[in-house]
Amino acid sequence: TPMITYHEHNAAVMRPHLIARLKSGAALALVSDAGTPLVSDPGFKLVADALEEGIAVVPVPGASAVLAALVVAGLPTDRFFFEGFLPRNGVDRERAIGTIAAEECASVVYEAGNRIAETLRDLAAACGDERPAAICRELTKFHEEIVRGGLGALARAGASGEIDGRGEFVLVVGAEQPRTREVVSAGAYPAALAAVEAAIAAGESRSGAVRRIAAEWHLERRRLWSLAHET
């Protein structure tokens, strides 16, 4: 069967040609050499254009990196949050990692090998060294590798080169464990928010300040995190 390359760099040019072929009566299959098509890739734009033109789209179930990682992570998976690829840097990255730190269910992150050490470091800083996680490399392929442990240990392994940085990665981060908290007044949050801003001004990261102050003040981290990003 003839094959045509379709990827992020040529998608905008290729889509009109593919849609034209579909409208002429051709049947095309969108396949992927890694993971499920349309999950964190440009395939969804082709599907959206096809649907807009009234072209039928039929799913064919196949291997899923998200589900495969959840199966082998060894963490509770009755609920999970799929983040996909994290923003590369800046406030958007900090906000996304802070959301994962506050999640009370497992979180799934895609990452490229050349950024895995940095991402493990940032996740450990936001979630804490003891948060359980699993690193899933090259799932369903010949060099498949699964490494489990606390984020702190995994971050150190990434920094030292113990984790092979080649290939594609899926990270599964365990849930934030609910803590027994004292009943606090809603009025405590403005004061805690001021403490967060003071800590940031003193050089502490926003995610680190929220995590520390929420724990020290017995507050809900998710609520404090949301307030800290409204300012």
Coordinates of C-alpha atoms in Angstrom, one line a residue:
T1 CA 0.0 0.0 0.0
P2 CA 1.5 3.4 -1.0
M3 CA 2.3 5.5 2.1
I4 CA 2.5 9.3 2.4
T5 CA 4.4 11.1 5.2
Y6 CA 2.2 13.4 7.3
H7 CA 3.8 15.2 10.3
E8 CA 3.8 18.5 12.2
H9 CA 6.2 20.2 9.7
N10 CA 4.3 19.4 6.5
A11 CA 0.7 19.0 7.9
A12 CA -0.6 22.4 6.7
V13 CA 0.6 21.7 3.1
M14 CA -0.5 18.1 3.0
R15 CA -4.0 18.4 4.4
P16 CA -5.6 20.1 1.4
H17 CA -4.2 17.4 -0.9
L18 CA -5.4 14.6 1.4
I19 CA -8.9 16.1 1.8
A20 CA -9.1 16.4 -2.0
R21 CA -8.3 12.7 -2.4
L22 CA -10.9 11.8 0.2
K23 CA -13.5 13.9 -1.6
S24 CA -12.7 12.2 -4.8
G25 CA -13.6 8.8 -3.3
A26 CA -10.3 7.6 -2.0
A27 CA -10.1 5.8 1.4
L28 CA -7.1 6.8 3.5
A29 CA -5.8 5.4 6.8
L30 CA -4.0 7.6 9.3
V31 CA -1.4 5.4 11.1
S32 CA 1.4 6.2 13.6
D33 CA 4.8 4.6 14.2
A34 CA 4.6 5.4 17.9
G35 CA 1.5 5.7 20.0
T36 CA -2.1 6.4 19.0
P37 CA -2.7 8.9 16.1
L38 CA -4.4 12.1 17.2
V39 CA -3.1 12.0 20.8
S40 CA -0.7 14.9 21.1
D41 CA 0.0 14.9 17.3
P42 CA -1.3 16.9 14.3
G43 CA -3.7 14.2 13.1
F44 CA -6.6 15.9 14.8
K45 CA -6.4 18.8 12.4
L46 CA -6.8 16.4 9.4
V47 CA -9.8 14.7 11.2
A48 CA -11.4 18.2 11.9
D49 CA -11.0 19.2 8.2
A50 CA -12.5 15.9 7.0
L51 CA -15.5 16.2 9.3
E52 CA -16.0 19.8 8.1
E53 CA -16.2 18.5 4.6
G54 CA -18.7 15.8 5.6
I55 CA -16.2 13.0 5.2
A56 CA -16.8 9.9 7.4
V57 CA -14.1 9.2 10.0
V58 CA -13.9 5.7 11.5
P59 CA -11.7 4.9 14.5
V60 CA -9.6 1.7 14.5
P61 CA -8.4 0.9 18.0
G62 CA -4.7 0.2 18.5
A63 CA -1.8 0.6 21.0
S64 CA -2.1 3.5 23.3
A65 CA 1.0 4.9 25.1
V66 CA -1.2 6.5 27.8
L67 CA -3.0 3.3 28.7
A68 CA 0.1 1.1 28.4
A69 CA 1.9 3.4 30.8
L70 CA -0.9 3.4 33.3
V71 CA -1.1 -0.4 33.2
V72 CA 2.6 -0.9 34.1
A73 CA 3.0 2.1 36.5
G74 CA 1.8 0.2 39.5
L75 CA -0.2 3.3 40.7
P76 CA -4.0 3.7 41.3
T77 CA -5.6 4.4 37.9
D78 CA -9.3 4.6 38.7
R79 CA -9.0 8.3 37.6
F80 CA -6.1 10.0 35.7
F81 CA -5.2 13.4 34.3
F82 CA -3.5 13.5 30.8
E83 CA -1.3 16.5 30.4
G84 CA 0.5 15.4 27.2
F85 CA 3.6 17.4 26.4
L86 CA 4.5 20.0 28.9
P87 CA 5.3 23.6 27.8
R88 CA 9.0 24.0 27.3
N89 CA 9.5 26.9 29.7
G90 CA 8.1 30.0 31.4
V91 CA 4.9 30.5 33.4
D92 CA 2.9 28.1 31.3
R93 CA 5.3 25.3 32.2
E94 CA 5.3 26.2 35.9
R95 CA 1.5 26.4 35.9
A96 CA 1.2 22.9 34.2
I97 CA 3.6 21.3 36.6
G98 CA 1.9 23.0 39.6
T99 CA -1.4 21.5 38.4
I100 CA 0.1 18.0 38.4
A101 CA 1.5 18.6 41.9
A102 CA -2.0 19.4 43.1
E103 CA -3.8 16.6 41.3
E104 CA -5.5 14.0 43.5
C105 CA -5.2 11.4 40.7
A106 CA -2.4 10.0 38.6
S107 CA -1.0 12.3 35.9
V108 CA 0.4 11.2 32.5
V109 CA 3.0 13.3 30.7
Y110 CA 4.7 12.8 27.4
E111 CA 8.3 13.8 27.0
A112 CA 11.2 13.6 24.6
G113 CA 14.5 12.0 25.6
N114 CA 16.6 15.1 25.5
R115 CA 14.3 16.8 28.1
I116 CA 13.6 13.9 30.4
A117 CA 16.2 14.9 33.1
E118 CA 14.9 18.5 33.2
T119 CA 11.3 17.4 33.5
L120 CA 12.0 15.0 36.3
R121 CA 13.9 17.7 38.2
D122 CA 11.0 20.1 37.8
L123 CA 8.4 17.6 38.8
A124 CA 10.4 16.6 41.9
A125 CA 10.7 20.2 42.9
A126 CA 7.0 20.8 42.6
C127 CA 5.6 17.5 43.8
G128 CA 8.2 16.5 46.4
D129 CA 10.9 13.8 46.3
E130 CA 8.7 11.1 47.7
R131 CA 5.9 11.4 45.1
P132 CA 5.7 7.9 43.4
A133 CA 6.2 7.9 39.6
A134 CA 7.1 5.6 36.7
I135 CA 9.2 6.4 33.7
C136 CA 8.1 4.4 30.7
R137 CA 10.6 4.5 27.8
E138 CA 9.9 3.2 24.3
L139 CA 6.7 1.4 25.2
T140 CA 5.8 -1.7 23.1
K141 CA 9.1 -1.4 21.3
F142 CA 12.3 -3.5 21.4
H143 CA 14.1 -1.3 24.0
E144 CA 11.1 -0.9 26.3
E145 CA 12.1 0.1 29.8
I146 CA 10.1 0.9 32.9
V147 CA 11.7 2.6 36.0
R148 CA 9.7 3.2 39.1
G149 CA 10.4 5.1 42.3
G150 CA 10.1 8.4 44.1
L151 CA 10.5 11.5 41.9
G152 CA 13.6 12.6 43.8
A153 CA 15.4 9.4 43.1
L154 CA 14.2 9.4 39.5
A155 CA 15.4 13.0 39.0
R156 CA 18.8 12.1 40.4
A157 CA 19.0 9.1 38.1
G158 CA 18.1 11.4 35.2
A159 CA 20.7 14.0 36.1
S160 CA 23.5 11.3 36.4
G161 CA 22.7 9.7 33.1
E162 CA 21.5 6.4 34.7
I163 CA 18.3 6.8 32.7
D164 CA 18.8 6.2 29.0
G165 CA 17.7 9.4 27.3
R166 CA 17.1 7.8 23.9
G167 CA 13.6 7.3 22.5
E168 CA 10.1 8.5 23.6
F169 CA 9.0 8.7 27.2
V170 CA 5.7 8.6 29.1
L171 CA 5.8 9.6 32.8
V172 CA 3.1 8.6 35.2
V173 CA 3.1 10.7 38.4
G174 CA 1.2 9.5 41.4
A175 CA -1.6 11.4 43.0
E176 CA -1.2 14.1 45.7
Q177 CA -2.2 12.2 48.9
P178 CA -5.1 13.9 50.8
R179 CA -3.9 15.0 54.2
T180 CA -5.8 15.4 57.4
R181 CA -6.1 19.2 57.6
E182 CA -7.4 21.4 60.3
V183 CA -10.6 23.3 59.5
V184 CA -9.4 26.7 58.4
S185 CA -11.3 29.9 57.7
A186 CA -11.6 31.0 54.1
G187 CA -10.0 34.2 55.4
A188 CA -6.7 32.3 55.7
Y189 CA -6.2 32.1 52.0
P190 CA -5.6 35.8 51.3
A191 CA -2.9 35.8 54.0
A192 CA -1.4 32.6 52.6
L193 CA -1.4 34.1 49.2
A194 CA 0.5 37.1 50.5
A195 CA 3.0 34.7 52.0
V196 CA 3.4 33.0 48.7
E197 CA 4.0 36.3 46.9
A198 CA 6.6 37.3 49.5
A199 CA 8.3 33.9 49.1
I200 CA 8.4 34.4 45.3
A201 CA 9.9 37.9 45.7
A202 CA 12.6 36.3 48.0
G203 CA 13.6 33.9 45.2
E204 CA 11.5 30.8 45.8
S205 CA 9.7 29.3 42.8
R206 CA 5.9 29.7 42.7
S207 CA 5.2 26.0 42.7
G208 CA 7.6 25.5 45.6
A209 CA 6.1 28.3 47.6
V210 CA 2.6 27.1 47.1
R211 CA 3.5 23.6 48.1
R212 CA 5.4 24.6 51.2
I213 CA 2.9 27.2 52.5
A214 CA -0.1 25.0 51.8
A215 CA 1.5 22.2 53.9
E216 CA 2.6 24.6 56.7
W217 CA -0.8 26.4 56.9
H218 CA -2.9 23.2 56.5
L219 CA -4.6 24.6 53.4
E220 CA -5.8 22.9 50.2
R221 CA -2.9 23.1 47.7
R222 CA -5.2 23.2 44.7
R223 CA -7.2 26.1 46.0
L224 CA -4.1 28.1 46.9
W225 CA -2.5 27.2 43.6
S226 CA -5.5 28.6 41.7
L227 CA -5.5 31.8 43.8
A228 CA -1.7 32.3 43.1
H229 CA -2.3 32.2 39.4
E230 CA -5.2 34.7 39.4
T231 CA -3.0 37.5 40.6

